[in-house]
Each structure stands twice: as C-alpha cells, then as structure tokens.
Short mmCIF file of C-alpha atoms in Angstrom, two decimals:
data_model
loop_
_atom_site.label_atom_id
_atom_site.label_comp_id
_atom_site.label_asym_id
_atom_site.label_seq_id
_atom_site.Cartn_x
_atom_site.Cartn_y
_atom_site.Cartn_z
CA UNK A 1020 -39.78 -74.08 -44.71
CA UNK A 1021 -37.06 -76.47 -43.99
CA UNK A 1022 -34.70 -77.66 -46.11
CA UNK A 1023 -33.76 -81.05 -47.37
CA UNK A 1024 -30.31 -82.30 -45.33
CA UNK A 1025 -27.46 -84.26 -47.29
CA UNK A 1026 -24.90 -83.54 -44.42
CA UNK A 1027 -24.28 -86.81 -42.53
CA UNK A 1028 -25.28 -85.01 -39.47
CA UNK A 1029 -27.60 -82.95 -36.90
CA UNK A 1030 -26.41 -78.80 -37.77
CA UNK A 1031 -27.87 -78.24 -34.39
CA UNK A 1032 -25.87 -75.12 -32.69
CA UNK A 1033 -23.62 -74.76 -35.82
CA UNK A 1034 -24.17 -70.82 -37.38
CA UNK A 1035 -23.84 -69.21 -40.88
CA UNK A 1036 -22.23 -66.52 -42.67
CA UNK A 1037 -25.55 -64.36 -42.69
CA UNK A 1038 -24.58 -64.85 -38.23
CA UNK A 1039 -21.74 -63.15 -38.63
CA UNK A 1040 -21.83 -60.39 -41.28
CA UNK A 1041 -23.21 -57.05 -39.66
CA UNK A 1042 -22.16 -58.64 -36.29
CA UNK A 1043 -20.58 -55.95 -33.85
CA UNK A 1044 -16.87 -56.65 -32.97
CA UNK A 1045 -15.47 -56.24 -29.61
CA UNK A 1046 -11.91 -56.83 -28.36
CA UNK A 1047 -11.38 -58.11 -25.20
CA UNK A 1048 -12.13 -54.87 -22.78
CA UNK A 1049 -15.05 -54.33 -24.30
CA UNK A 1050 -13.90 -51.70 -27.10
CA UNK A 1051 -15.82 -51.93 -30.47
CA UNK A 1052 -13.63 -52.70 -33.50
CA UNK A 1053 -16.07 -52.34 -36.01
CA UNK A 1054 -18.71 -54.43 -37.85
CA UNK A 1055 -17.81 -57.90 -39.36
CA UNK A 1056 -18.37 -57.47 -43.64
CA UNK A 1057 -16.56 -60.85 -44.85
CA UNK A 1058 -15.76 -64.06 -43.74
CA UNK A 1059 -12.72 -66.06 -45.30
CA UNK A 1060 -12.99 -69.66 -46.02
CA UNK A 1061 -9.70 -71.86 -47.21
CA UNK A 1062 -10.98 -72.66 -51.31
CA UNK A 1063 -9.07 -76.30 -50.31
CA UNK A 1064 -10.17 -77.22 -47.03
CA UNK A 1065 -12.87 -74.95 -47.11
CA UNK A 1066 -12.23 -74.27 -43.25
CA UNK A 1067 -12.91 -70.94 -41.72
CA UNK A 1068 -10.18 -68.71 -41.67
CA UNK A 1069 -11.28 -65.33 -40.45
CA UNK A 1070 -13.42 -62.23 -40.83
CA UNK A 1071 -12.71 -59.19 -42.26
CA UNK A 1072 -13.96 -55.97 -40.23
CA UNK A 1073 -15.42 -52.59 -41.87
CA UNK A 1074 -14.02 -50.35 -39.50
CA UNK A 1075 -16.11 -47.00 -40.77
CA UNK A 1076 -15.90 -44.67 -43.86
CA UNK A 1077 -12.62 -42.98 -43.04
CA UNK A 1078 -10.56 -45.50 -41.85
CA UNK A 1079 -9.01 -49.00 -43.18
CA UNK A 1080 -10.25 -52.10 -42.09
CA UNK A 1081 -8.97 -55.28 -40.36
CA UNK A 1082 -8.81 -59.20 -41.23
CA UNK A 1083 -8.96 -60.64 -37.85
CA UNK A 1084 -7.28 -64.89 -37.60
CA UNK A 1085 -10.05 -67.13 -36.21
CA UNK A 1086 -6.83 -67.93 -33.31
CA UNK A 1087 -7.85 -64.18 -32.02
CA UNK A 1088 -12.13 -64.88 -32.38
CA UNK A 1089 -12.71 -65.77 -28.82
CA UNK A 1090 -16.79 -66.94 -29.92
CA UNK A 1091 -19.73 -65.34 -31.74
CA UNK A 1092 -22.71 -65.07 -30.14
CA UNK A 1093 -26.22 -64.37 -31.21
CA UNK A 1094 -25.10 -59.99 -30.67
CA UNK A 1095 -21.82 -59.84 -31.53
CA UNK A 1096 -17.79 -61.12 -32.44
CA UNK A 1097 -15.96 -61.36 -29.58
CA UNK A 1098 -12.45 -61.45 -29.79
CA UNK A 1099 -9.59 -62.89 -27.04
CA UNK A 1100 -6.96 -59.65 -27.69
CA UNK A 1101 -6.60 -56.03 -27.51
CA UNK A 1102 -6.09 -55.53 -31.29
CA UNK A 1103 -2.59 -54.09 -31.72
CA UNK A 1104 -3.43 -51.96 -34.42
CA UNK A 1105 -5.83 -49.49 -32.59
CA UNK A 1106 -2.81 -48.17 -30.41
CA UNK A 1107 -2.61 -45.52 -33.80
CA UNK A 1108 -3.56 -42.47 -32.43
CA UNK A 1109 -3.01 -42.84 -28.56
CA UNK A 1110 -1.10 -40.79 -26.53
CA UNK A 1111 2.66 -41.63 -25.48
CA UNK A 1112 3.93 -40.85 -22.09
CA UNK A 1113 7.54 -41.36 -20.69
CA UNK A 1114 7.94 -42.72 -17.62
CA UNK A 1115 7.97 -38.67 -16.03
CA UNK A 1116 4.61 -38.49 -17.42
CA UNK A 1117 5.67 -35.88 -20.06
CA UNK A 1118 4.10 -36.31 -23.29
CA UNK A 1119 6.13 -37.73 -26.18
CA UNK A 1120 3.39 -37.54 -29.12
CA UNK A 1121 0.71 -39.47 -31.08
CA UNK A 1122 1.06 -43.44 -32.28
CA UNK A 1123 1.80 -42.58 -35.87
CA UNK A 1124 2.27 -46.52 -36.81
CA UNK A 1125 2.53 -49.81 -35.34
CA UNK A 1126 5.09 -52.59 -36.43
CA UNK A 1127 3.54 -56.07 -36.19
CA UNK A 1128 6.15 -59.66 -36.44
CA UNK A 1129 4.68 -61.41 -39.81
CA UNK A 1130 0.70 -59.74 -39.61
CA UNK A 1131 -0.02 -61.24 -36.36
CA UNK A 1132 -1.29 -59.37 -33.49
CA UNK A 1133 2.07 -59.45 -31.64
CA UNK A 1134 3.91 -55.85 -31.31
CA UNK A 1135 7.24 -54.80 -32.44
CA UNK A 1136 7.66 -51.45 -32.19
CA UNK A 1137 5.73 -48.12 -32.66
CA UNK A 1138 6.60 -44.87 -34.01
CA UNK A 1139 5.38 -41.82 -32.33
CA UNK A 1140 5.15 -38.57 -34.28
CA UNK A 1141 6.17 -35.51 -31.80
CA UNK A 1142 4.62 -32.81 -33.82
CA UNK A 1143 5.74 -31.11 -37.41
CA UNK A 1144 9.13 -30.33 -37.86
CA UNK A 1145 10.34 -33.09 -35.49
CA UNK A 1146 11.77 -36.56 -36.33
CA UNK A 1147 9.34 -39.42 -35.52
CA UNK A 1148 10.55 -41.85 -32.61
CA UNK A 1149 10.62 -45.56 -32.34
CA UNK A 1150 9.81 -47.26 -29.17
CA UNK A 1151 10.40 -50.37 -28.80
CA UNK A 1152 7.86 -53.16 -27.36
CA UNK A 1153 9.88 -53.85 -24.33
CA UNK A 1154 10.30 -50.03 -23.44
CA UNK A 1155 6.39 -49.97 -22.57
CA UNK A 1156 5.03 -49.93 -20.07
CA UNK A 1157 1.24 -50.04 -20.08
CA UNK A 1158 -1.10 -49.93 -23.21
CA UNK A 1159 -4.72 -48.96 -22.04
CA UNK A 1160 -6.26 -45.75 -23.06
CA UNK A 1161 -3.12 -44.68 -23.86
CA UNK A 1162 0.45 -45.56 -23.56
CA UNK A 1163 3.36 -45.31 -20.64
CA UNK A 1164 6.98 -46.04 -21.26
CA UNK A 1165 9.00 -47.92 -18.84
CA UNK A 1166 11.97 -45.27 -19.93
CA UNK A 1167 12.17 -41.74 -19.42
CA UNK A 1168 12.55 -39.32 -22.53
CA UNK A 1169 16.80 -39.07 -22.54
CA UNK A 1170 17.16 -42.66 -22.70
CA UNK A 1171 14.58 -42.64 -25.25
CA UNK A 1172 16.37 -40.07 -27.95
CA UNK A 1173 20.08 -42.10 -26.79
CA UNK A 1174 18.45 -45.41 -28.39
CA UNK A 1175 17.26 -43.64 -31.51
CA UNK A 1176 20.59 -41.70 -32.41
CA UNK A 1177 22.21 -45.23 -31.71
CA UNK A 1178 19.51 -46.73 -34.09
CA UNK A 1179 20.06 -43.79 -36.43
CA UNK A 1180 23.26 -44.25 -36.46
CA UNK A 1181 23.16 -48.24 -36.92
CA UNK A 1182 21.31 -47.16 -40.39
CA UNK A 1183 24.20 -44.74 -41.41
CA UNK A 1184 27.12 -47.42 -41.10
CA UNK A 1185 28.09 -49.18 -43.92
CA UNK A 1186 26.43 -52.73 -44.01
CA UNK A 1187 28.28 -55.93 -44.34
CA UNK A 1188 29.02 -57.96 -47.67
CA UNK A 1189 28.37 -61.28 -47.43
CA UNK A 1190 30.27 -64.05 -48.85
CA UNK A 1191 28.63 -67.04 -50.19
CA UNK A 1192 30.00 -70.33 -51.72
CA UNK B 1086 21.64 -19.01 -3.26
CA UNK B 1087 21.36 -18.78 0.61
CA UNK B 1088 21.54 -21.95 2.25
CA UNK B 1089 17.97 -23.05 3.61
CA UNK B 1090 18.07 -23.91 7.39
CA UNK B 1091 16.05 -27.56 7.95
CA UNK B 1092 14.38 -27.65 11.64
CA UNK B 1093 12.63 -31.39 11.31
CA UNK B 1094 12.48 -34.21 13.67
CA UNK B 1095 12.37 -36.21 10.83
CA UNK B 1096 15.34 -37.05 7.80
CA UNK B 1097 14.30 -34.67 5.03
CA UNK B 1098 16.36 -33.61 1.97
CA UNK B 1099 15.28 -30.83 -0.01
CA UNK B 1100 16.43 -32.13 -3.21
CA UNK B 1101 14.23 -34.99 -2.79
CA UNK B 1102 11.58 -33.14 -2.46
CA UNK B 1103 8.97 -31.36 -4.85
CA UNK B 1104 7.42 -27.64 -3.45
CA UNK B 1105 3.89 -27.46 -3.75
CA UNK B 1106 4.22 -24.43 -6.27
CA UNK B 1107 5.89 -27.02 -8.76
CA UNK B 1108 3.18 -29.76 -8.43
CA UNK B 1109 0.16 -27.11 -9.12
CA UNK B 1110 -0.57 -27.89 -12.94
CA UNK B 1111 0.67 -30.94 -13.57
CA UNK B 1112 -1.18 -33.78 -15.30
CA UNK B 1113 -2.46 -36.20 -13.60
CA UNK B 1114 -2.80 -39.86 -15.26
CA UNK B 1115 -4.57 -42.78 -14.26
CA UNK B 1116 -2.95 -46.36 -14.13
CA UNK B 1117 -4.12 -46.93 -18.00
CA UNK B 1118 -2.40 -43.60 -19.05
CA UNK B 1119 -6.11 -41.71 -19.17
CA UNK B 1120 -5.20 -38.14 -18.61
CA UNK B 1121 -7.78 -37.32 -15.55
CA UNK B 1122 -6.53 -33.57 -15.40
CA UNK B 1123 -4.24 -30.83 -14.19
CA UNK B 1124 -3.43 -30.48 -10.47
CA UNK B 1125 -5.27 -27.43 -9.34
CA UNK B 1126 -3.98 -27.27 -5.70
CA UNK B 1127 -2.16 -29.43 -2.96
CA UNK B 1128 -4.51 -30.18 0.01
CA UNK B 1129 -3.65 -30.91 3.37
CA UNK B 1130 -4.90 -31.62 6.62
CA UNK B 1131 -1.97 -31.32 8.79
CA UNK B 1132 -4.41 -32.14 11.98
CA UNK B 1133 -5.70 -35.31 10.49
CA UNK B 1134 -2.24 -36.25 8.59
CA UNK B 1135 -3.84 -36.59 5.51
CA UNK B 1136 -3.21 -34.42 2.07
CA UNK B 1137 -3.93 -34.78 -1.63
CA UNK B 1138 -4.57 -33.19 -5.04
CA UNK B 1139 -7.60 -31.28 -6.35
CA UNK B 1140 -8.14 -32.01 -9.54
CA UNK B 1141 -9.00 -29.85 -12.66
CA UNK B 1142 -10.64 -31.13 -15.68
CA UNK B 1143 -12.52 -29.52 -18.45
CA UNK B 1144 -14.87 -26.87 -17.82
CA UNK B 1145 -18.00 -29.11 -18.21
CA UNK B 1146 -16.89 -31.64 -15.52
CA UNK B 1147 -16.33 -31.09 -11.82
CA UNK B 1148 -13.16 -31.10 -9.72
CA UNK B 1149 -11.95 -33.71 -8.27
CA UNK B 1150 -10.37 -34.89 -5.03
CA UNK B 1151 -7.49 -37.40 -4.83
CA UNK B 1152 -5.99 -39.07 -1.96
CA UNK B 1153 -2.63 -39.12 -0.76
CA UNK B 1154 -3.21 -43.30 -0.60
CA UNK B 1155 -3.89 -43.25 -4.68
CA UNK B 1156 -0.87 -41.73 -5.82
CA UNK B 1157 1.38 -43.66 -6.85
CA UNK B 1158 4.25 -41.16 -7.70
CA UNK B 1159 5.06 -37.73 -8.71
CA UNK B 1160 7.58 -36.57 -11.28
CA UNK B 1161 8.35 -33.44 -12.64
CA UNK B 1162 6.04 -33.88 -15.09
CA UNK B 1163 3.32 -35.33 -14.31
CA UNK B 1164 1.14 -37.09 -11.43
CA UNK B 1165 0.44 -40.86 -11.67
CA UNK B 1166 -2.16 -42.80 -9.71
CA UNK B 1167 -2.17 -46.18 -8.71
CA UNK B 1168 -6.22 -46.39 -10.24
CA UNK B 1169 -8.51 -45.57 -12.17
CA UNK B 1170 -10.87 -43.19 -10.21
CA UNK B 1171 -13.97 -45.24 -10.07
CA UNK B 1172 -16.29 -42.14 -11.06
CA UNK B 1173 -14.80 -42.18 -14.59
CA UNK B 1174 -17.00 -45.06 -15.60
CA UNK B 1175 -19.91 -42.89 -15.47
CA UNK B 1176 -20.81 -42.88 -19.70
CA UNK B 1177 -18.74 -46.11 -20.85
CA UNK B 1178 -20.77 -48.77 -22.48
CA UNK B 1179 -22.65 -51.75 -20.86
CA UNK B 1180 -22.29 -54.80 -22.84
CA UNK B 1181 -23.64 -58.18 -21.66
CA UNK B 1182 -21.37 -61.15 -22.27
CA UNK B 1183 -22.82 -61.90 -25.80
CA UNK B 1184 -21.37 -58.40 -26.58
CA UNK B 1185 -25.06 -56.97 -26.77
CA UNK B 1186 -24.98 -53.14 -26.03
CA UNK B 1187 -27.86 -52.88 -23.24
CA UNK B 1188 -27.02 -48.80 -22.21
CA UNK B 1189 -24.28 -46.75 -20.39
CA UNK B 1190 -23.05 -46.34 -16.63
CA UNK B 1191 -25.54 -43.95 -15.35
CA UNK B 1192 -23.50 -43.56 -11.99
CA UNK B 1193 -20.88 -45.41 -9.32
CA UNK B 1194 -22.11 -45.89 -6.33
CA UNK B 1195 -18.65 -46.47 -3.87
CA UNK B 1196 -17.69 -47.26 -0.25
CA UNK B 1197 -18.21 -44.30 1.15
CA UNK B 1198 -15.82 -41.95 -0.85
CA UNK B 1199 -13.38 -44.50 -1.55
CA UNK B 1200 -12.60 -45.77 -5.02
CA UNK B 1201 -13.96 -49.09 -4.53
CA UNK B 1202 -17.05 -49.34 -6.19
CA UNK B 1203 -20.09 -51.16 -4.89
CA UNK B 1204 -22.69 -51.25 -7.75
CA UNK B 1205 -23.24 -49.25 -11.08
CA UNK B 1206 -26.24 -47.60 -11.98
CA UNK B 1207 -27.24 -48.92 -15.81
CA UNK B 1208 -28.51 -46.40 -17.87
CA UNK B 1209 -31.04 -47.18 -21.45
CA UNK B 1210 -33.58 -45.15 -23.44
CA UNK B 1211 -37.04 -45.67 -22.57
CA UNK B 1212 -36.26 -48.36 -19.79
CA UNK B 1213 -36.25 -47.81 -15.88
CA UNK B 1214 -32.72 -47.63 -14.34
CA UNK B 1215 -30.93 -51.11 -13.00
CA UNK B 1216 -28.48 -51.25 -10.39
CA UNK B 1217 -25.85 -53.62 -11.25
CA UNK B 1218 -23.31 -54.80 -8.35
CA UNK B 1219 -20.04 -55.19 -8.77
CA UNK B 1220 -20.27 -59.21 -8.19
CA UNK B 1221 -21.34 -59.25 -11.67
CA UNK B 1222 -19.52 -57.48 -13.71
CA UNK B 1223 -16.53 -59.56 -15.43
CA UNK B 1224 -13.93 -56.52 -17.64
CA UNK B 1225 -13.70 -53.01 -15.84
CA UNK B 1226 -11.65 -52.16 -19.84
CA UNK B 1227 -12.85 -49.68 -22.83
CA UNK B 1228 -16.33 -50.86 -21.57
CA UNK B 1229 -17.65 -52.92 -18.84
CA UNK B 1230 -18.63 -56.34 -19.82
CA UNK B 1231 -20.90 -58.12 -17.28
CA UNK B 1232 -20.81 -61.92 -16.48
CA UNK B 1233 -22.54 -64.69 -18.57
CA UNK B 1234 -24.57 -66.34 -15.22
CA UNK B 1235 -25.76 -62.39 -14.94
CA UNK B 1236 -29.19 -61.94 -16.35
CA UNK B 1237 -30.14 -57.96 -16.41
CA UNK B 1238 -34.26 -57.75 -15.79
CA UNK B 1239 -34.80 -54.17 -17.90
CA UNK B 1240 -38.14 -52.69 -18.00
CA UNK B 1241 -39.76 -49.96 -19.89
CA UNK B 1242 -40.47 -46.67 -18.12
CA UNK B 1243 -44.19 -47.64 -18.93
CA UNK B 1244 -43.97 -51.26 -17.72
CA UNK B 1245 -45.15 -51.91 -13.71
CA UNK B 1246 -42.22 -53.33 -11.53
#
C-alpha cells in the first residue's frame, strides 16, 4: 500500500534505516567488518552521521563516520578504508623478517581512522613495544616494519626514558 | 678459523653471502606480511642458471616452489617475496561490487607456472562452477571484489547451460 507523501519531493533512489541495519560491512579489500546494528542521525540537523557495527559476541564494536562509508548498496556497507582498528591481533615483523609479537592496541589522532602508533605485546614477561606509524612498513595481513629490531628497542628506552625525566613547569601570567 | 680459499671468475665476498644450510627453515613472507611457510630446501639448476626455495607449509597443504625472480630479499631471519603467490587465493571470498558474497576461489588458473594469474575458478553451493578472468576483477585484498560492469551468469547444478 503506498503511503501518503508530504515531502516536497520524488524519494525515488533515496533508502531507509531498515536498508542498512543487518547490512554486511566490508572495508575496502574486501574484509568483512561486521553487520551494521544502528544508524546515527544529528537530533539538530537530523543529518546522517554514521553507523554503528556489531562486530560478533566476543568482541567490541565500531561507529564508523559517514566520510569513511564509500556507498550502500542493495547487499551490503561498503566502506573507502582499511579500518585501523582491525590491525589488533596481527602479526609484527621487523624489517629481518623476525617476529616482534601480536598488535596488542592501536593509537588513533582524535577517533578518526588515522594511525598513531601501535603497541605490540612480545609474549608474558616482556615489556610491550611501541611502533610508531612512520616505522611501518606495510599493513596487509599482517604488519612489516621499515626498521630492524635494535633500532626498534633504542627508540623505546629513549621513549622510556623521555617518561622518567622530570617534566617542565610552566609559567603563566 | 682457517682462511677459506675463493676460486671465482666472478667478485664474491663471503660475508655477503648466506650458506644454504642457514636459509633452510626460514620463514618465508609474502609482500602483505602473510607467512607462506618455512624454507624446506634451496633448489638449483646450475645447467639452466636458475635456483629457488621449496616451500613448507602445514601438513594439510602442499609444498611449494618459488623462483629465484620472486624473491625479493633474504635476511637472517626470514625470506621475503616480492608477491603474493597467486595460488593463495584459492578459498578467499568472492564478493560482487555491491558487496554480495556469491562463493569462494575454487582455483587460479596462471600463465603457465608463473604467478600471473589468468582467470579464477568461482566456487558456490548447489551452482555449476564460473570461470572469472582476471579483466574483471577490481581488489586482489582480504577478498576479491569483482567489477561493477561484471555481471556473473550462476546456474544451479540442476539448471541446463
């Protein structure tokens, strides 16, 4: 049955929330994120903001920016980036090739999809290490630093030891 | 240590070099950091000039041979390739470019037994087996996306083609 319009114009083309929620979401290679639960909608402007993503019982889900939703189609969310986030759990390899651990975490600038840093976790017993962004190589199935493992533990005993010093007072007027 | 005497028309420097024994059970990794396997042995073919690595991967999954021309480098700790080896795909996801699952890579069908890949052979329950070539398939990533202007014809098993 259709329904009476007050819009001001033809809907033709435009989609609803029930066209989104349950949608699969895929990243740009192809990889699937998880299944799109909510959609967010500005309570002033009412514009679309995003979609939040159920990403399965065990693990956290995502709010993905409508800048990163490349289009929906009639299967699924497809997005324009490799979502930063889903680098937890990869492998890290130095530039030698020898294994340096898991992803433990992933440091994003201000909850956007842009990368900071990670912090690998060697194994028990060991202290984690942060690589930074520009010390990577490649991020695919897994991850290959730019640096070999020496250089690596010099820049976190300097960054250790940056943490140690006593910090600066600040003067203000 | 005794020294070792060199007898070589060409320049070669030992310490440069890595001995076969020390390459045998290395990792090998692909260009995205996939760990393919461990070096089993060093091949060569000192008639035709050409060498490589066997490969070993699990013990489900078959050896396998790479070139000398897709190595990139070797390090003391590993093997890296300058690909991915094409045969890999075989089990990743086929998604059209709506991002509809339609089955898995089946098999790679290559130039000869190069790694450049010619068509893949699409793979879904109850339907009959497509060949896809390679013209139409947009991301080689996590899963292989085809192209919009691609339309894959699927039929049933049961269904006359």
């Amino acid at each position: 049955m259709s329904s009476k319009n007050i819009f001001g114009r033809s809907l033709d083309g435009a989609i609803t929330s029930d066209d989104i929620l349950g949608k699969d979401v895929f990243d740009s290679t192809g990889k699937f994120i998880g299944i799109a639960e909510k959609v967010f909608i500005d309570p002033i402007n009412l514009s679309f903001l995003g979609i939040a993503v159920d990403k399965g019982f065990t693990r956290k889900g995502l709010t993905i920016g409508k800048g990163y939703i490349k289009n929906i189609t009639s299967d699924a969310v497809m997005l324009n980036i490799s979502v930063a986030f889903e680098m937890k759990g990869m492998e890290v390899f130095d530039n030698e090739g020898k294994s340096l651990g898991k992803v433990k975490s992933v440091n994003l600038r201000k909850n956007k999809n842009e990368l900071i840093s990670i912090e690998v976790s060697p194994g028990s017993l060991r202290k984690n290490i942060i690589i930074e962004k520009d010390d990577i190589q490649t991020i695919e199935e897994n991850i290959i630093l730019s640096i070999g493992k020496k250089e690596l533990d010099l820049k976190n005993s300097e960054l250790s030891n940056k943490d140690k010093s006593p910090k600066s007072s600040s003067i203000q007027n | 240590m005794k020294i070792i005497e060199a007898i070589t028309a060409k320049s070669f420097s030992l310490d440069k070099s890595l001995s076969a024994s020390k390459i045998v059970g290395l990792k090998v990794l692909s260009t995205s950091g996939f760990r393919v396997g461990y070096v089993k042995e060093v091949q060569l073919d000192l008639n035709a000039n050409k060498e490589g690595l066997s490969v070993r991967r699990n013990i489900w999954k078959s050896s396998l041979f790479i070139g000398r021309e897709y190595i990139e480098r070797i390090s003391q700790s590993g093997v890296f390739l300058s690909i991915f080896p094409s045969i890999l795909w075989k089990g990743k996801n086929i998604l059209t470019a709506s991002g509809k699952v339609i089955g898995k890579v089946k098999d790679v069908q290559r130039k000869h037994i190069s790694n450049n890949i010619e068509s893949i052979t699409l793979n879904a329950i109850f339907k009959k087996d497509v060949v896809i070539p390679v013209s139409a398939i947009k991301t080689w990533g996590n899963s292989v996306v085809l192209k919009n202007s691609y339309n894959v014809k699927q039929k049933y098993f049961w269904q006359k083609s």
